[in-house]
mmCIF file of C-alpha atoms and ligand atoms in Angstrom:
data_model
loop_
_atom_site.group_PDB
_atom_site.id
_atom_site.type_symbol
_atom_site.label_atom_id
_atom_site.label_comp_id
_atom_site.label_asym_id
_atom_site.label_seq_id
_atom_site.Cartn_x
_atom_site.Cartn_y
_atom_site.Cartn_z
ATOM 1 C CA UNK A 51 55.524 -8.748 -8.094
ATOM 2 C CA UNK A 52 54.335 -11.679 -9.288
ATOM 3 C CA UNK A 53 56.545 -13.649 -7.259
ATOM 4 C CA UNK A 54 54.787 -12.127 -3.808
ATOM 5 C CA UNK A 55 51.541 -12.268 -5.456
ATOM 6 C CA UNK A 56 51.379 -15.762 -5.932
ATOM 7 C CA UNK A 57 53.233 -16.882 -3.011
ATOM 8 C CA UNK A 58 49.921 -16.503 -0.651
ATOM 9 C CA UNK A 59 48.614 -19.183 -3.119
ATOM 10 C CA UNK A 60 51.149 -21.643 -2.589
ATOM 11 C CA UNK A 61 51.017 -20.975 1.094
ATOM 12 C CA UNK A 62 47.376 -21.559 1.037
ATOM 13 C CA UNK A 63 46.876 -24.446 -1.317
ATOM 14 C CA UNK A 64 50.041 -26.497 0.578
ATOM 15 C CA UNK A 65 51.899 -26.262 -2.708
ATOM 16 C CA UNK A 66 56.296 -26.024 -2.010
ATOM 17 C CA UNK A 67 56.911 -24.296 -5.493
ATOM 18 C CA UNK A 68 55.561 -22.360 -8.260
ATOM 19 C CA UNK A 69 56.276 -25.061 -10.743
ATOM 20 C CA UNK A 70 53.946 -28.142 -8.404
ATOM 21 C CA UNK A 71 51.401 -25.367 -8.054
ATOM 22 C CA UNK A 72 50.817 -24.163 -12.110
ATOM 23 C CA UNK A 73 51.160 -28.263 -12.860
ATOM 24 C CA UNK A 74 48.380 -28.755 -10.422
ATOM 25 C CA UNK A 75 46.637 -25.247 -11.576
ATOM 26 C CA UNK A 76 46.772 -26.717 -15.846
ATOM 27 C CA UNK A 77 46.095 -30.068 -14.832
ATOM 28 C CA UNK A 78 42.106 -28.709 -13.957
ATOM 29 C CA UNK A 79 41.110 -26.350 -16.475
ATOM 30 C CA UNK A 80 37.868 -25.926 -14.685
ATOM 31 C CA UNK A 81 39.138 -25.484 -11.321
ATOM 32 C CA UNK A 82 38.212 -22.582 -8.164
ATOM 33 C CA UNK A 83 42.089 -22.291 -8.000
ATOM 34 C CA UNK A 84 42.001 -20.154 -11.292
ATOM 35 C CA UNK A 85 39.734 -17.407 -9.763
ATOM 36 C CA UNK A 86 41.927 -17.188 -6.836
ATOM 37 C CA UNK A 87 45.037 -17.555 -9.422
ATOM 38 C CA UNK A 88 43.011 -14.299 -11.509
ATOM 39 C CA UNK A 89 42.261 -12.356 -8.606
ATOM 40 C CA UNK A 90 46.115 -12.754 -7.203
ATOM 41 C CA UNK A 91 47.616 -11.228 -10.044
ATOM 42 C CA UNK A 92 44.656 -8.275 -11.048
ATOM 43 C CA UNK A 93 46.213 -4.628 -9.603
ATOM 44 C CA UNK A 94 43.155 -2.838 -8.710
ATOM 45 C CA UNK A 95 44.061 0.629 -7.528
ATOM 46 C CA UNK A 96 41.300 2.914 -8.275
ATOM 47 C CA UNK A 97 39.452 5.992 -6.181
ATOM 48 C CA UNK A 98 36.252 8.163 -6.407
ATOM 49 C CA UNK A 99 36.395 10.648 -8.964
ATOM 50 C CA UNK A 100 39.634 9.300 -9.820
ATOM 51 C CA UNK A 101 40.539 11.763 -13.247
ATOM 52 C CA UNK A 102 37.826 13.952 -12.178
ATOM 53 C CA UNK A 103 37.824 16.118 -15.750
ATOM 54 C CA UNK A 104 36.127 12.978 -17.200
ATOM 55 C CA UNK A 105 33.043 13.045 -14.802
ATOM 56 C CA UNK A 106 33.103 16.743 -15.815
ATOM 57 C CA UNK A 107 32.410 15.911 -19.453
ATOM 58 C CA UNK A 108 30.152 12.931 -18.571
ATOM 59 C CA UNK A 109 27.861 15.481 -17.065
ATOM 60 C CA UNK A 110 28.167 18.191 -19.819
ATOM 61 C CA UNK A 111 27.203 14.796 -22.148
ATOM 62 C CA UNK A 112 23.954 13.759 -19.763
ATOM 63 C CA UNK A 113 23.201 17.354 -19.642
ATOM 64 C CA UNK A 114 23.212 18.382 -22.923
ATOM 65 C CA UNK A 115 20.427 15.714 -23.645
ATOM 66 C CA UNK A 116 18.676 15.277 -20.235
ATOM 67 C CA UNK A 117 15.518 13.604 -22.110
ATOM 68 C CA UNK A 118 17.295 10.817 -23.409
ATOM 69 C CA UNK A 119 17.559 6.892 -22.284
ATOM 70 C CA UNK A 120 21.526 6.612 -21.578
ATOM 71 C CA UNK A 121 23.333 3.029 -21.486
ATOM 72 C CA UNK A 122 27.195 3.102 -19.794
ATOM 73 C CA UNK A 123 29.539 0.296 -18.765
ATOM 74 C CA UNK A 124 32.245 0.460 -16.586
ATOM 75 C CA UNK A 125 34.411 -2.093 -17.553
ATOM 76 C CA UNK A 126 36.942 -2.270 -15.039
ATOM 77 C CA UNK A 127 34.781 -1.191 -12.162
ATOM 78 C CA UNK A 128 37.553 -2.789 -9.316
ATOM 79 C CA UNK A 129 36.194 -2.169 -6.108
ATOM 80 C CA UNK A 130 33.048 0.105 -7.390
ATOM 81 C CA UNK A 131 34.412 3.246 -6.305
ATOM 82 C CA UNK A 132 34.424 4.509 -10.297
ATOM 83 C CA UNK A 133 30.462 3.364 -10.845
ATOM 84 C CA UNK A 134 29.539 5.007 -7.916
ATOM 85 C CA UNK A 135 31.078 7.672 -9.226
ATOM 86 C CA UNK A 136 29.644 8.058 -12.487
ATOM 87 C CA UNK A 137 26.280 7.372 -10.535
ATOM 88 C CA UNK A 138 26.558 10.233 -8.454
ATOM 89 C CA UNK A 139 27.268 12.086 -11.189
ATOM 90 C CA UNK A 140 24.097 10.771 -13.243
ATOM 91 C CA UNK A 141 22.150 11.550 -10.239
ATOM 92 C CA UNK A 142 23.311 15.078 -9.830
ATOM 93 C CA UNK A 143 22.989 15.753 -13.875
ATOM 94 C CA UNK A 144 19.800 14.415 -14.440
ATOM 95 C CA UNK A 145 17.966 14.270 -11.408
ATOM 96 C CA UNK A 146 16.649 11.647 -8.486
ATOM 97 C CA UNK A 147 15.256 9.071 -10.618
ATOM 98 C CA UNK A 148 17.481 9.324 -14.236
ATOM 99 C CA UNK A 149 16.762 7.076 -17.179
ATOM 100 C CA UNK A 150 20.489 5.575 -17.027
ATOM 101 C CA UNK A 151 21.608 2.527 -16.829
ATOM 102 C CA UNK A 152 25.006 1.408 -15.444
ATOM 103 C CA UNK A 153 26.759 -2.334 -15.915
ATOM 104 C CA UNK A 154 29.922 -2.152 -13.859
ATOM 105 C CA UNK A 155 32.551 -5.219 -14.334
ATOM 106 C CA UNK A 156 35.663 -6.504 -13.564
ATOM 107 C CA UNK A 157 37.419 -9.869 -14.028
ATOM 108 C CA UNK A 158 38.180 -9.761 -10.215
ATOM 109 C CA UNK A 159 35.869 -11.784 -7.933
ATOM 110 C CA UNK A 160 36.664 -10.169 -4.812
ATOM 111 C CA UNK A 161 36.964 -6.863 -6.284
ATOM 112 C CA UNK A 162 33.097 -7.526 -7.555
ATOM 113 C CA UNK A 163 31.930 -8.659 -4.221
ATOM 114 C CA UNK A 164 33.268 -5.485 -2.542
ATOM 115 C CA UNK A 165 32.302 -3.450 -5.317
ATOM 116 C CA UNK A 166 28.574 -5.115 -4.335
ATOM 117 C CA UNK A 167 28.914 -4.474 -0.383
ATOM 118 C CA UNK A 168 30.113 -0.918 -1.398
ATOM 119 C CA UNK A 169 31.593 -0.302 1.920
ATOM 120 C CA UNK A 170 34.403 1.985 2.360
ATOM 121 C CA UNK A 171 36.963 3.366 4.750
ATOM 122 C CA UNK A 172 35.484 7.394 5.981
ATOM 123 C CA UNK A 173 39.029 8.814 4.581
ATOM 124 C CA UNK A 174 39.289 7.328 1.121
ATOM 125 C CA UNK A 175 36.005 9.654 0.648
ATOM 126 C CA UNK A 176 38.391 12.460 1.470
ATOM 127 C CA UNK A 177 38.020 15.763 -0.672
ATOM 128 C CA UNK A 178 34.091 14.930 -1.492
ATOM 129 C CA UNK A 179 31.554 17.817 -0.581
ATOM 130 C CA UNK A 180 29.474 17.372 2.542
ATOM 131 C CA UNK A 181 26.516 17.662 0.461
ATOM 132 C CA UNK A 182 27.479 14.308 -1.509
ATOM 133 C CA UNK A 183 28.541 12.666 1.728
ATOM 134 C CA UNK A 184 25.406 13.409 3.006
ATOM 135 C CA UNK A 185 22.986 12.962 -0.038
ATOM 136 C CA UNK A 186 25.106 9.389 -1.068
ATOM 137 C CA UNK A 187 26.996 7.563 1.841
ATOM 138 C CA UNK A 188 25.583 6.534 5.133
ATOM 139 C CA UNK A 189 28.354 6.640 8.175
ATOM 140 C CA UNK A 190 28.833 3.776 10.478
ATOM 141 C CA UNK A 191 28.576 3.793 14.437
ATOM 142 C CA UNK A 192 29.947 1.359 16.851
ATOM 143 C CA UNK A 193 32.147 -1.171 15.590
ATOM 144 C CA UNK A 194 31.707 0.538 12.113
ATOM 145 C CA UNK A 195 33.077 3.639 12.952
ATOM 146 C CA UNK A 196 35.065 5.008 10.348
ATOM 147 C CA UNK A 197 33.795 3.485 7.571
ATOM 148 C CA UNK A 198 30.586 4.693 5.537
ATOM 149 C CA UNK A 199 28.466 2.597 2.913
ATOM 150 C CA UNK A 200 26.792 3.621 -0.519
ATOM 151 C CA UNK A 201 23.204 4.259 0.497
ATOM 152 C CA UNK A 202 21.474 1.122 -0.861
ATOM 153 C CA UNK A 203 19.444 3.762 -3.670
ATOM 154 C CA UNK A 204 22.142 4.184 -4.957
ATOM 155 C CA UNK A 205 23.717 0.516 -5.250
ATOM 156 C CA UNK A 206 20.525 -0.468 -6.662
ATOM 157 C CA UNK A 207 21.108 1.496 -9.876
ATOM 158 C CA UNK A 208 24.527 -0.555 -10.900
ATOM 159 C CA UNK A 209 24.270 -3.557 -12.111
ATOM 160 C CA UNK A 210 27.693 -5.500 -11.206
ATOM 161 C CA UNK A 211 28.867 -8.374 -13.695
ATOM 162 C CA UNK A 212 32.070 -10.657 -13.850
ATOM 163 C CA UNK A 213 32.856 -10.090 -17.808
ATOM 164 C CA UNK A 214 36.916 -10.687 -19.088
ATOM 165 C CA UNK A 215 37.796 -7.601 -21.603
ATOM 166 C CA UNK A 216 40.473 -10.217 -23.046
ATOM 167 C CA UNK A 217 38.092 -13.162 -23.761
ATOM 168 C CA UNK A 218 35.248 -13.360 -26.651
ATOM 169 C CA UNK A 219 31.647 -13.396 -25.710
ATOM 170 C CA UNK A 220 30.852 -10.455 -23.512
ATOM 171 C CA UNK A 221 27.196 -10.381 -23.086
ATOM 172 C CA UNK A 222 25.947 -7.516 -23.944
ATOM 173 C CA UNK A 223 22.815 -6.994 -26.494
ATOM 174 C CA UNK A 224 22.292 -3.519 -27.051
ATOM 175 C CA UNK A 225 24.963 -1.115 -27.817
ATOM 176 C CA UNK A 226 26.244 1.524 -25.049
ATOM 177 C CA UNK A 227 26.478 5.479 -25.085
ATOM 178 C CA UNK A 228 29.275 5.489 -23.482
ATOM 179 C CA UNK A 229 31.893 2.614 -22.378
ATOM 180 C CA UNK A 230 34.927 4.088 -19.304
ATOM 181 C CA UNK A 231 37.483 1.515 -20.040
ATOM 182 C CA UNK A 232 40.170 3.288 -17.451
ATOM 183 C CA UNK A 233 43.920 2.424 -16.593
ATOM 184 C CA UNK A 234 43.050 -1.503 -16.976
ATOM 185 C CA UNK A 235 44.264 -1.521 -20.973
ATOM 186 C CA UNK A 236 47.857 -0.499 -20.004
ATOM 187 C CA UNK A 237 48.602 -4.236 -18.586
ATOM 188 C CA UNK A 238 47.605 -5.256 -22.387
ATOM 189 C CA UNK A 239 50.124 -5.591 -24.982
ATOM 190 C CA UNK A 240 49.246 -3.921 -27.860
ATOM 191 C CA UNK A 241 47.817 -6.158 -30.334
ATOM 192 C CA UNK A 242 45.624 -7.604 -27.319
ATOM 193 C CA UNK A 243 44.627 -3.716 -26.788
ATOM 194 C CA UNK A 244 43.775 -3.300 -30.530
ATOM 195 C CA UNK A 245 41.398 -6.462 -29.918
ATOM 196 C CA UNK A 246 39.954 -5.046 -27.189
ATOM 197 C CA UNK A 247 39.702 -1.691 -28.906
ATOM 198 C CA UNK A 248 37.664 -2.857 -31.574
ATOM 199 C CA UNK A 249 35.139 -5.101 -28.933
ATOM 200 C CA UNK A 250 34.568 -1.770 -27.133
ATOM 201 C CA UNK A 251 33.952 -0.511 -30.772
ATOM 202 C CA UNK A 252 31.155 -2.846 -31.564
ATOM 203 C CA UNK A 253 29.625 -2.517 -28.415
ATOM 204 C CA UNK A 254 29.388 1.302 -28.518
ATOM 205 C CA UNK A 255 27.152 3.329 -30.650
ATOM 206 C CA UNK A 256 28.631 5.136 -33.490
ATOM 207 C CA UNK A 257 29.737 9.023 -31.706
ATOM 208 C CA UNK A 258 29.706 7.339 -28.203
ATOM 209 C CA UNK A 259 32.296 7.987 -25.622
ATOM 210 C CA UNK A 260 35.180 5.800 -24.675
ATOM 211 C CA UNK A 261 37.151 7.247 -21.328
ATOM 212 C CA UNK A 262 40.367 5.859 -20.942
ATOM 213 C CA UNK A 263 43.174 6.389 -18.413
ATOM 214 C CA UNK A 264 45.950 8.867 -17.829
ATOM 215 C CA UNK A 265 48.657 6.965 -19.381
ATOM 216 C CA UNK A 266 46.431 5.402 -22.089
ATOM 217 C CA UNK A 267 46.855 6.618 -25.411
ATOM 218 C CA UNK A 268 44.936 5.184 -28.542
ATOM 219 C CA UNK A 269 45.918 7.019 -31.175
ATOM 220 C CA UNK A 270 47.080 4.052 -33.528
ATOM 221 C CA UNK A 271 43.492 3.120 -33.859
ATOM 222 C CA UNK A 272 42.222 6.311 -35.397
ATOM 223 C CA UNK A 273 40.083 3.863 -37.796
ATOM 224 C CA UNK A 274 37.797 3.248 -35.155
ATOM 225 C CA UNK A 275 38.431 6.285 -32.679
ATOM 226 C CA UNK A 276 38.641 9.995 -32.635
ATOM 227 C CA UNK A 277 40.468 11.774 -29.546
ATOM 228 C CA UNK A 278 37.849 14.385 -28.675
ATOM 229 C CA UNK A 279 39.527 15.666 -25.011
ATOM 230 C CA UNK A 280 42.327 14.656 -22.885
ATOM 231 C CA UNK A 281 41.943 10.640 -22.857
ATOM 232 C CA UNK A 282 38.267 10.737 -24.475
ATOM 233 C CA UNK A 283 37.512 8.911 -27.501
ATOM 234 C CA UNK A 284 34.479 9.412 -29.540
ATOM 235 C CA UNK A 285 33.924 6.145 -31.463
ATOM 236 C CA UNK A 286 33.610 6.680 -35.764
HETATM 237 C C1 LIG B 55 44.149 -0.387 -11.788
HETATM 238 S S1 LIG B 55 42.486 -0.953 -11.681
HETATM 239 C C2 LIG B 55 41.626 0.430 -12.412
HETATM 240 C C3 LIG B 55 40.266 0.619 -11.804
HETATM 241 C C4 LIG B 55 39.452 1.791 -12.373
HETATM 242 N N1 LIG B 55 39.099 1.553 -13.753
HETATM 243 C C5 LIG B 55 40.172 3.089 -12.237
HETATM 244 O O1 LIG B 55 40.667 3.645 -13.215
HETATM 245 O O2 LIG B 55 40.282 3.598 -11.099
HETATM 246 C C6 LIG B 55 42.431 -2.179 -12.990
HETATM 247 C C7 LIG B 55 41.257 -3.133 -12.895
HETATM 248 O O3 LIG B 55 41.198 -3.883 -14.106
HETATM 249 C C8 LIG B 55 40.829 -5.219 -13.798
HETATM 250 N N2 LIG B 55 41.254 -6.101 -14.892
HETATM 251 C C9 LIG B 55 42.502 -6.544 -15.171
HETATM 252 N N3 LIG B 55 42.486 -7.349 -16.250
HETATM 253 C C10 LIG B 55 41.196 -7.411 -16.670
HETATM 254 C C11 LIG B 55 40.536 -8.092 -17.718
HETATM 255 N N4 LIG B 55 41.216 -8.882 -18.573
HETATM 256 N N5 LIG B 55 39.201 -7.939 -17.847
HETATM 257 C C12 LIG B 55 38.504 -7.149 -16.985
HETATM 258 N N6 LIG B 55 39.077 -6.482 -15.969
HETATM 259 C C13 LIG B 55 40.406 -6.622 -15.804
HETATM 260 C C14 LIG B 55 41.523 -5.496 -12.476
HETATM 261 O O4 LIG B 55 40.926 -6.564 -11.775
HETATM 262 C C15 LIG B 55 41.394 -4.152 -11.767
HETATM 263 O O5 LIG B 55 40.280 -4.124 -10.912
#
């Protein structure tokens, strides 16, 4: 995999073999090449409503206190199809013009920039009610046809950010209600989850949420989580 990956970066930087290329890639620290090197490597599969029994609870949570200021993060938003779909959800929970705030990231350039232009082929919106295709996506015409793009409300209400879950520093001041932190963890080894684990842990306010993926299972950090549902952790 990696192999294939990184072969369209020797191809395109005029490099013969992987050893010339990483020489050339250490010998600039601060170089573009690393982005491109990043964004070779990142797997970002991902889909709306992707685990859909997690936007479930996230509306039971937004509902159950529909007065309240809410803070989320997406933290491995990919190409934006998972904030958009905690958006929608937001939207259809608490109404037109919700008190929620949404910071969506990825370590992914590219991903981010699509994420941004949140422009998507008509069939990967598959399965979605009319009513949300309607109320949410505009369709293209012309040379656009079969493709449809978040209405521009909508993209208005994420905020899209390049932060690394693996590197200190994230820049976030106050804490979130809930953090969705979804099938990104299982390319971690497990010490570098358990650091990651207890960033999300500072960042989140005590009972907050963390959603995690399918084949993500935390349950050797019960000192700082508690499994309330299938893959939801409530932070202690
Ligand atoms: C398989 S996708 C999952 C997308 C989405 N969370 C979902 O569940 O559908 C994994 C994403 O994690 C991102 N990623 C990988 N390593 C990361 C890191 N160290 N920091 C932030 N994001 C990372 C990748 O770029 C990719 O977009």
């Amino acid at each position: 995999m990696v192999y294939s990956r990184l072969s369209r970066r020797l191809r395109d930087t005029g490099y013969e073999s992987f050893g010339d290329y990483l020489n050339w890639l250490e010998s600039q620290p601060d170089g573009e090449e690393w982005q491109e090197f990043v964004n070779a490597l990142t797997t970002n599969l991902t889909s709306f409503f992707r685990e859909q029994h997690h936007f479930e609870i996230l509306a039971q949570q937004l509902r159950s206190r529909p007065g309240q200021a809410w803070k989320l993060w997406c933290s491995a938003a990919s190409t934006g199809e998972e904030p958009y779909s905690i958006i929608i959800t937001a939207l259809e929970a608490l109404g037109s013009a919700p008190n929620f705030q949404l910071q969506a990231s990825d370590i992914d350039s590219r991903v981010l920039e699509a994420a941004q232009q949140g422009v998507y082929r008509a069939e990967s919106l598959k399965g979605m009610s009319s009513e949300r295709l309607h109320r949410h996506f505009l369709r293209g015409t012309a040379g656009n046809a079969g493709m449809v793009r978040v209405k521009p409300e909508l993209r208005r209400l994420v905020e899209f950010l390049q932060v690394n879950l693996i590197q200190d520093g994230w820049p976030f001041r106050e804490p979130f209600d809930m953090v969705f932190c979804r099938n990104v963890m299982i390319y971690f080894d497990a010490a570098t989850q358990r650091k990651v684990l207890e960033r999300i842990h500072r960042v989140l306010k005590p009972g907050g949420l963390l959603f995690v993926g399918h084949a993500e299972n935390f349950s050797d950090s019960r000192d700082l989580f508690t499994l309330k549902g299938k893959t939801v952790y409530e932070r202690n």
